[in-house]
Amino acid sequence: MTDMAGVSTGLRLPHEEDGESVTVRSAEANRIIIGEIIEVAGWARVRMDPEVLAVLADHADPSMAISGQVGSQIKMKIGAIWVMASIRALARLEDGAISATVDFLGEGDEERLTGRIYGFRRGVTRFPMPGCKVYPVSSADMKEMYAAEARPNIEVGTVYPTRDVRGALFIDAMLGKHFALLGSTGTGKSTSAALILHRICDMAPEGHIVMIDPHGEYAAAFRTNGAIFDVGNLAMPYWLMNFEEHCEVLLTSYGDNRQTDADILAKCLLAARAKSRAAEGISKLTVDSPIPYLLSDLTGIITAEMGKLDKATDSAPYMRLKTKIDELRNDPRYSFMFSGMLVADTMADFLGRIFRLPGAGKPISIIDVSGVPSDITSVVVAVLSRMVFDYAIWSRDEPHRPILLVCEEAHRYIPSDHVGNGQAVRKILERIAKEGRKYGVSLGLVTQRPSDLAEGVLSQCGTIIAMRLNNERDQSFVKAAMPEGARGFLDTIPALRNREAIICGEGVAIPIRVSFDALEERKRPASNDPLFSELWTQAGGEEEILNRVIRRWRSQGR
């Protein structure tokens, strides 16, 4: 077979693996010319021979078999350097040839004797000239491109379309600049999140990971190597809340009345904190200081302030506060936070348990907030997130203990609109996204609706792991936020299979499409969809089911 210029390509296509070495396969790819460069800018346009591509489609090497397709890679030689590029778009020319728009990915050096590529790095220092020949990329080439080098990494799957090239995430780069895992419901997002966290835990058994789990899915996945917390054992002291979080929980009014109530609460809360023995010797005590105080002291101070009023008509703000505090103290649903048992100064014990200090071989804390009353869920997440950030700030002069905060269903807590409740959690998560890496706090966002996230948060994530997104608005949002310009990868997001992802950014050498490894059953989150066709054929025991459910429902227990 000849190329477009009439030069022999030396094309030989084995249909079965015949024991060739990596070197031979690399050399073969270096002889097959599939086209030439016809235009160069920050990108390039390539003219490809459809006949050569048609023959390559039967190649035993899957990487070479997809040559010329959108999302596949090509290479070109400039001196002793091989430049790699990704195909973004295709068009048919009038003479039957194929025009491809390509984005440059990186370059590697050529080993003179074998033609093998080595020392691959991101970015291009030398651009090709028009007329430069274009070659397919083999699996051996991709193994060099995606080699994890000597940097600490975790392997999470197999690079598409190869059978044995492993996809790895550089752990320091990924965690140092935050990451986001995005994917529509049913794409394997929860299982993929569990896989990544399991691999991190295996690599760092003395790590410090806190995961906010809004649906109670991940407890089943981390029972053996994680600490599981829910409303039954979380025991989060109410006095850890700062003033803004107190306002979200205790204030029930709106408009001018809300500001009046807030002023009263600030005065009474500061007085209640000041009565604590832990406040002795603290010269700069504020309403935000995490000093233990008694709820009875707070209500007593509110009552005393109310008694100083001249007119009874002015007592409404005090009564609103007192009524709300009494409601929280007496409602068993809030006992995990507002119990009278949580008055003691247990801050060190609480932070040690939640942040895994020490880890004791269980480096991850799963915070199951599914049983938390919905009206204070955002406050609970805000307190936990702020504790992570504040601890990092005040421990800067201590031996470093970086913390990873993973937030599932992140669009709930960092919504794109600025109205409604939950502003405290939104503010702290946005601050962690912007400033966390300076203090050793890493943020991992997991969401099915990236377009509902606050503007700018996704762009703060240095590594983006995008699974299939069915919504066109979500797709556009992710493409705009991607830190790489490899459009050939990004345009395949709607066509990804389950448990497949495009990974771009700091955590990988160049953008990759990866098929995630299967996770053992015992390590998977409890997120499987119900099988209606099977479950609706079963009957019996409905009365006992109803009685048990109603009993748990009424007692607010599980």
XYZ file of N, CA and C in Angstrom, residues 191-388:
594
model
N -19.764 4.520 42.606
C -18.800 3.425 42.638
C -17.410 3.920 42.252
N -17.346 4.818 41.280
C -16.052 5.379 40.869
C -15.443 6.219 41.983
N -16.281 6.995 42.687
C -15.792 7.774 43.833
C -15.238 6.840 44.904
N -15.974 5.746 45.163
C -15.513 4.771 46.162
C -14.192 4.138 45.728
N -14.060 3.826 44.440
C -12.819 3.232 43.920
C -11.635 4.162 44.159
N -11.786 5.439 43.795
C -10.691 6.397 43.965
C -10.321 6.535 45.437
N -11.320 6.628 46.312
C -11.045 6.792 47.741
C -10.419 5.539 48.335
N -10.855 4.352 47.881
C -10.244 3.107 48.349
C -8.766 3.063 47.962
N -8.467 3.454 46.717
C -7.069 3.421 46.262
C -6.223 4.429 47.063
N -6.806 5.585 47.388
C -6.078 6.567 48.202
C -5.843 6.002 49.604
N -6.878 5.347 50.173
C -6.744 4.765 51.516
C -5.684 3.661 51.539
N -5.660 2.838 50.466
C -4.665 1.768 50.390
C -3.256 2.347 50.325
N -3.115 3.452 49.611
C -1.806 4.077 49.448
C -1.394 4.834 50.712
N -2.379 5.434 51.403
C -2.077 6.281 52.570
C -2.910 5.842 53.771
N -2.525 4.724 54.423
C -3.317 4.228 55.557
C -3.330 5.170 56.757
N -2.435 6.159 56.773
C -2.443 7.154 57.846
C -2.951 8.504 57.326
N -3.787 8.457 56.305
C -4.341 9.680 55.727
C -5.446 10.268 56.590
N -5.983 11.403 56.118
C -7.035 12.105 56.859
C -8.088 12.558 55.843
N -9.150 11.770 55.711
C -10.194 12.030 54.714
C -11.538 12.142 55.422
N -12.288 13.177 55.091
C -13.641 13.358 55.626
C -14.591 13.400 54.439
N -15.578 12.494 54.431
C -16.547 12.472 53.333
C -17.943 12.760 53.841
N -18.603 13.742 53.223
C -19.993 14.063 53.533
C -20.883 13.198 52.644
N -21.665 12.317 53.264
C -22.483 11.341 52.541
C -23.965 11.646 52.788
N -24.637 12.330 51.861
C -26.022 12.758 52.114
C -27.072 11.659 51.992
N -26.703 10.508 51.399
C -27.693 9.450 51.176
C -27.407 8.163 51.947
N -26.358 8.139 52.736
C -26.026 6.933 53.475
C -25.575 5.787 52.580
N -24.906 6.123 51.460
C -24.483 5.095 50.501
C -23.122 4.486 50.838
N -22.224 5.280 51.404
C -20.819 4.879 51.468
C -20.438 4.101 52.724
N -21.330 4.047 53.707
C -21.005 3.305 54.932
C -20.687 1.852 54.613
N -21.470 1.255 53.706
C -21.261 -0.146 53.346
C -19.918 -0.361 52.668
N -19.416 0.658 51.977
C -18.172 0.520 51.207
C -16.927 0.645 52.069
N -17.028 1.326 53.224
C -15.824 1.616 54.010
C -15.909 1.087 55.439
N -16.684 0.047 55.651
C -16.808 -0.502 57.009
C -15.480 -1.051 57.526
N -14.668 -1.614 56.644
C -13.428 -2.257 57.083
C -12.272 -1.279 57.230
N -12.262 -0.198 56.446
C -11.113 0.718 56.487
C -11.508 2.165 56.766
N -12.711 2.379 57.301
C -13.146 3.734 57.606
C -13.936 3.797 58.899
N -14.095 5.003 59.428
C -14.921 5.237 60.610
C -16.251 5.808 60.132
N -17.350 5.195 60.559
C -18.677 5.573 60.088
C -19.386 6.378 61.171
N -19.870 7.575 60.803
C -20.583 8.430 61.748
C -21.963 8.778 61.194
N -22.983 8.702 62.037
C -24.332 9.143 61.677
C -24.953 9.808 62.898
N -26.262 10.053 62.857
C -26.894 10.759 63.971
C -26.794 9.970 65.273
N -26.531 8.669 65.170
C -26.439 7.850 66.375
C -25.131 8.021 67.137
N -24.049 8.374 66.443
C -22.751 8.465 67.137
C -21.932 9.693 66.757
N -22.515 10.623 66.002
C -21.748 11.794 65.576
C -21.407 12.695 66.760
N -22.376 12.936 67.636
C -22.164 13.735 68.861
C -21.406 15.026 68.556
N -22.004 15.867 67.690
C -21.379 17.126 67.297
C -21.892 18.242 68.209
N -21.047 18.836 69.051
C -21.511 19.859 70.002
C -22.057 21.105 69.302
N -23.201 21.586 69.767
C -23.835 22.774 69.186
C -22.953 24.010 69.322
N -22.125 24.057 70.383
C -21.326 25.260 70.624
C -20.155 25.420 69.661
N -19.932 24.405 68.786
C -18.910 24.548 67.743
C -19.374 25.486 66.626
N -20.694 25.739 66.554
C -21.211 26.633 65.512
C -20.690 28.056 65.732
N -20.393 28.742 64.629
C -20.067 30.166 64.751
C -21.354 30.977 64.724
N -21.248 32.295 64.755
C -22.460 33.118 64.870
C -23.377 32.955 63.656
N -22.801 32.936 62.457
C -23.620 32.811 61.250
C -24.406 31.504 61.249
N -23.773 30.443 61.700
C -24.450 29.137 61.755
C -25.517 29.127 62.849
N -25.238 29.782 63.969
C -26.273 29.944 65.001
C -27.499 30.647 64.418
N -27.260 31.679 63.629
C -28.369 32.423 63.030
C -29.214 31.533 62.116
N -28.549 30.691 61.312
C -29.301 29.825 60.397
C -30.176 28.834 61.148
N -29.721 28.402 62.321
C -30.479 27.422 63.091
C -31.563 28.072 63.954
N -31.236 29.207 64.587
C -32.114 29.759 65.627
C -33.045 30.862 65.151
N -32.713 31.545 64.077
C -33.552 32.658 63.641
C -34.638 32.180 62.692
N -35.857 32.558 62.982
C -37.001 32.124 62.167
C -37.671 33.284 61.449
N -37.206 34.500 61.689
C -37.843 35.687 61.106
C -37.125 36.123 59.839
N -37.726 37.098 59.144
C -37.170 37.595 57.887
C -37.161 39.119 57.889
N -36.420 39.706 56.964
C -36.415 41.160 56.802
C -35.797 41.871 57.988
N -36.412 42.996 58.366
C -35.893 43.816 59.466
C -35.929 43.059 60.790
N -36.954 42.222 60.973
C -37.068 41.451 62.215
C -35.877 40.515 62.389
N -35.384 39.978 61.276
C -34.254 39.047 61.363
C -33.001 39.750 61.871
N -32.777 40.973 61.419
C -31.611 41.710 61.882
C -31.728 42.040 63.367
N -32.939 42.364 63.795
C -33.169 42.636 65.217
C -32.878 41.393 66.051
N -33.402 40.247 65.600
C -33.171 38.989 66.311
C -31.687 38.648 66.355
N -30.984 38.900 65.234
C -29.553 38.585 65.167
C -28.755 39.433 66.155
N -29.121 40.696 66.284
C -28.413 41.576 67.232
C -28.595 41.087 68.666
N -29.816 40.673 68.988
C -30.098 40.167 70.334
C -29.320 38.872 70.580
N -29.329 37.966 69.570
C -28.637 36.685 69.707
C -27.136 36.906 69.907
N -26.557 37.837 69.154
C -25.115 38.100 69.269
C -24.747 38.528 70.686
N -25.529 39.417 71.259
C -25.256 39.922 72.609
C -25.383 38.813 73.649
N -26.463 38.006 73.533
C -26.718 36.955 74.521
C -25.748 35.789 74.368
N -25.389 35.457 73.109
C -24.468 34.344 72.863
C -23.075 34.656 73.413
N -22.619 35.883 73.215
C -21.311 36.278 73.727
C -21.290 36.194 75.260
N -22.388 36.625 75.885
C -22.471 36.556 77.342
C -22.469 35.114 77.830
N -23.160 34.213 77.092
C -23.210 32.799 77.478
C -21.838 32.154 77.348
N -21.124 32.462 76.275
C -19.775 31.907 76.099
C -18.843 32.429 77.200
N -19.008 33.688 77.568
C -18.132 34.294 78.565
C -18.287 33.651 79.939
N -19.441 33.030 80.204
C -19.678 32.397 81.510
C -18.931 31.078 81.658
N -18.457 30.517 80.526
C -17.793 29.222 80.547
C -16.417 29.313 81.196
N -16.041 28.254 81.909
C -14.709 28.196 82.496
C -13.632 28.183 81.412
N -13.967 27.616 80.244
C -12.999 27.555 79.134
C -12.673 28.937 78.591
N -13.536 29.929 78.894
C -13.305 31.286 78.386
C -12.345 32.077 79.256
N -12.007 31.525 80.430
C -11.123 32.251 81.345
C -9.735 32.433 80.715
N -9.228 33.626 80.780
C -7.899 33.899 80.252
C -7.871 34.216 78.774
N -9.040 34.158 78.083
C -9.095 34.490 76.664
C -9.485 35.957 76.544
N -8.570 36.764 76.051
C -8.802 38.212 76.001
C -9.624 38.633 74.789
N -9.576 37.820 73.724
C -10.279 38.197 72.487
C -11.466 37.272 72.228
N -12.327 37.115 73.217
C -13.494 36.253 73.083
C -14.516 36.900 72.146
N -14.997 36.125 71.162
C -16.010 36.633 70.226
C -17.163 35.649 70.154
N -18.211 36.045 69.439
C -19.367 35.156 69.269
C -19.004 33.939 68.426
N -17.891 34.019 67.680
C -17.476 32.899 66.830
C -16.539 31.931 67.544
N -16.037 32.299 68.701
C -15.078 31.441 69.406
C -15.728 30.105 69.784
N -15.065 28.973 69.499
C -15.653 27.654 69.829
C -15.507 27.335 71.319
N -16.186 28.117 72.148
C -16.142 27.953 73.596
C -17.439 27.278 74.054
N -17.374 26.210 74.844
C -18.605 25.549 75.316
C -19.460 26.497 76.153
N -20.766 26.392 76.001
C -21.691 27.136 76.843
C -22.940 26.296 77.046
N -23.692 26.598 78.061
C -24.932 25.872 78.365
C -26.108 26.521 77.639
N -26.959 25.701 77.030
C -28.167 26.250 76.421
C -29.045 26.914 77.474
N -29.025 26.344 78.685
C -29.819 26.939 79.768
C -29.273 28.322 80.130
N -27.940 28.505 80.031
C -27.369 29.828 80.264
C -27.843 30.809 79.198
N -27.865 30.348 77.951
C -28.287 31.226 76.859
C -29.739 31.651 77.035
N -30.624 30.697 77.330
C -32.043 31.039 77.516
C -32.217 31.914 78.761
N -31.423 31.657 79.803
C -31.506 32.478 81.008
C -31.110 33.917 80.732
N -30.063 34.112 79.943
C -29.612 35.466 79.589
C -30.664 36.157 78.719
N -31.272 35.393 77.788
C -32.332 35.967 76.946
C -33.500 36.423 77.817
N -33.886 35.587 78.794
C -34.984 35.932 79.694
C -34.637 37.170 80.528
N -33.377 37.230 80.994
C -32.952 38.383 81.799
C -32.972 39.664 80.981
N -32.526 39.584 79.727
C -32.536 40.765 78.866
C -33.969 41.208 78.576
N -34.842 40.200 78.422
C -36.247 40.510 78.161
C -36.867 41.226 79.362
N -36.443 40.864 80.575
C -36.969 41.495 81.784
C -36.561 42.947 81.930
N -35.532 43.372 81.206
C -35.089 44.770 81.287
C -35.889 45.701 80.381
N -36.788 45.119 79.568
C -37.526 45.930 78.598
C -38.552 46.813 79.297
N -38.800 47.961 78.700
C -39.807 48.871 79.244
C -41.212 48.450 78.846
N -41.332 47.958 77.589
C -42.670 47.602 77.082
C -42.706 46.117 76.744
N -43.824 45.482 77.056
C -43.988 44.054 76.758
C -44.053 43.803 75.263
N -44.450 44.817 74.487
C -44.569 44.638 73.033
C -43.213 44.417 72.373
N -42.116 44.799 73.076
C -40.778 44.625 72.509
C -40.209 43.231 72.771
N -40.969 42.362 73.415
C -40.438 41.062 73.835
C -40.508 39.984 72.744
N -41.163 40.293 71.612
C -41.363 39.275 70.566
C -40.054 38.651 70.079
N -38.989 39.431 69.787
C -37.737 38.802 69.314
C -37.147 37.839 70.337
N -37.231 38.200 71.621
C -36.687 37.344 72.683
C -37.482 36.041 72.778
N -38.810 36.165 72.643
C -39.663 34.973 72.724
C -39.415 34.041 71.546
N -39.189 34.620 70.361
C -38.906 33.775 69.184
C -37.638 32.960 69.411
N -36.587 33.605 69.904
C -35.326 32.903 70.158
C -35.495 31.827 71.220
N -36.149 32.185 72.324
C -36.315 31.253 73.442
C -37.138 30.040 73.019
N -38.193 30.291 72.239
C -39.054 29.199 71.767
C -38.283 28.247 70.862
N -37.465 28.799 69.960
C -36.703 27.963 69.030
C -35.670 27.119 69.778
N -34.989 27.705 70.750
C -33.988 26.952 71.516
C -34.655 25.815 72.288
N -35.798 26.099 72.918
C -36.526 25.055 73.656
C -36.975 23.940 72.723
N -37.358 24.307 71.511
C -37.795 23.312 70.518
C -36.645 22.375 70.162
N -35.468 22.924 69.938
C -34.312 22.103 69.577
C -33.886 21.196 70.734
N -33.966 21.705 71.963
C -33.559 20.909 73.128
C -34.496 19.734 73.365
N -35.780 19.919 73.056
C -36.768 18.899 73.391
C -37.069 17.930 72.252
N -36.599 18.235 71.026
C -36.880 17.372 69.875
C -35.783 16.307 69.770
N -36.122 15.011 69.900
C -35.090 13.963 69.867
C -34.347 13.878 68.541
N -34.918 14.410 67.465
C -34.236 14.368 66.165
C -32.944 15.182 66.176
N -32.892 16.175 67.076
C -31.731 17.063 67.131
C -30.765 16.688 68.246
N -31.002 15.553 68.896
C -30.195 15.205 70.074
C -28.730 14.949 69.733
N -28.429 14.578 68.490
C -27.030 14.338 68.104
C -26.204 15.620 68.191
N -26.905 16.760 68.269
C -26.213 18.045 68.266
C -26.570 18.904 69.483
N -27.805 18.824 69.944
C -28.270 19.709 71.008
C -28.567 18.970 72.308
N -27.947 17.819 72.488
C -28.147 17.074 73.725
C -27.424 17.765 74.878
N -28.013 17.644 76.087
C -27.371 18.196 77.273
C -26.063 17.505 77.604
N -25.811 16.327 76.985
C -24.567 15.584 77.220
C -23.383 16.190 76.468
N -23.661 17.163 75.568
C -22.605 17.689 74.699
C -22.063 19.021 75.192
N -22.232 19.295 76.492
C -21.798 20.572 77.049
C -20.296 20.581 77.351
N -19.754 19.430 77.722
C -18.347 19.362 78.113
C -17.434 19.772 76.955
N -16.214 20.178 77.285
C -15.254 20.598 76.268
C -14.644 19.369 75.596
N -15.346 18.869 74.570
C -14.919 17.644 73.868
C -14.360 17.965 72.488
N -13.924 19.186 72.282
C -13.483 19.609 70.949
C -12.322 18.766 70.445
N -11.318 18.502 71.289
C -10.160 17.708 70.868
C -10.578 16.293 70.503
N -11.462 15.706 71.307
C -11.929 14.353 71.026
C -12.726 14.315 69.722
N -13.597 15.309 69.523
C -14.425 15.358 68.316
C -13.568 15.500 67.061
N -12.630 16.451 67.075
C -11.773 16.654 65.905
C -10.893 15.436 65.650
N -10.390 14.817 66.720
C -9.558 13.617 66.556
C -10.318 12.485 65.897
N -11.588 12.298 66.300
C -12.402 11.218 65.711
C -12.739 11.506 64.253
N -13.178 12.731 63.979
C -13.641 13.067 62.632
C -12.481 13.175 61.640
N -11.371 13.783 62.061
C -10.234 13.991 61.154
C -9.271 12.815 61.140
N -9.552 11.758 61.914
C -8.693 10.578 61.995
C -7.289 10.970 62.450
N -7.220 11.597 63.628
C -5.953 11.996 64.241
C -5.800 11.309 65.589
N -5.147 10.168 65.719
C -4.489 9.405 64.642
C -5.501 8.558 63.863
N -5.050 8.056 62.708
C -5.957 7.317 61.836
C -6.255 5.906 62.287
N -5.333 5.256 63.008
C -5.517 3.880 63.488
C -5.886 2.928 62.357
N -5.275 3.137 61.176
C -5.526 2.242 60.046
C -6.852 2.470 59.350
N -7.621 3.474 59.808
C -8.901 3.800 59.169
C -8.855 5.275 58.771
N -8.279 5.570 57.607
C -7.976 6.966 57.255
C -9.168 7.798 56.801
N -10.340 7.198 56.649
C -11.485 7.951 56.114
C -12.651 7.955 57.095
N -13.264 9.129 57.258
C -14.488 9.274 58.053
C -15.657 9.463 57.094
N -16.651 8.603 57.194
C -17.874 8.754 56.412
C -18.916 9.415 57.314
N -19.312 10.637 56.988
C -20.305 11.364 57.781
C -21.655 11.211 57.089
N -22.459 10.286 57.571
C -23.771 10.007 56.989
C -24.774 11.019 57.544
N -25.160 11.994 56.703
C -26.091 13.037 57.160
C -27.523 12.762 56.677
N -27.780 11.533 56.201
C -29.124 11.224 55.697
C -30.163 11.250 56.811
N -29.753 10.994 58.064
C -30.696 11.010 59.170
C -30.816 12.355 59.856
N -30.061 13.350 59.387
C -30.109 14.689 59.975
C -31.357 15.410 59.458
N -32.138 16.054 60.338
C -33.306 16.812 59.863
C -32.916 17.778 58.754
N -33.736 17.843 57.711
C -33.371 18.593 56.509
C -33.130 20.073 56.781
N -33.795 20.649 57.818
C -33.653 22.084 58.045
C -32.296 22.467 58.623
N -31.549 21.501 59.155
C -30.218 21.850 59.676
C -29.102 21.064 58.987
N -29.419 20.313 57.936
C -28.383 19.541 57.231
C -27.269 20.455 56.726
N -27.653 21.571 56.109
C -26.634 22.471 55.551
C -25.756 23.052 56.653
N -26.334 23.277 57.851
C -25.540 23.814 58.962
C -24.541 22.762 59.452
N -24.984 21.510 59.541
C -24.085 20.432 59.969
C -22.901 20.324 59.006
N -23.192 20.368 57.701
C -22.119 20.304 56.696
C -21.222 21.539 56.799
N -21.831 22.700 57.076
C -21.049 23.931 57.215
C -20.088 23.826 58.393
N -20.570 23.318 59.532
C -19.720 23.194 60.716
C -18.553 22.241 60.435
N -18.850 21.085 59.844
C -17.801 20.105 59.553
C -16.770 20.681 58.591
N -17.243 21.357 57.539
C -16.327 21.934 56.546
C -15.477 23.038 57.166
N -16.121 23.876 57.987
C -15.379 24.972 58.611
C -14.370 24.457 59.633
N -14.723 23.376 60.328
C -13.771 22.778 61.267
C -12.514 22.321 60.534
N -12.697 21.722 59.359
C -11.551 21.278 58.555
C -10.667 22.474 58.203
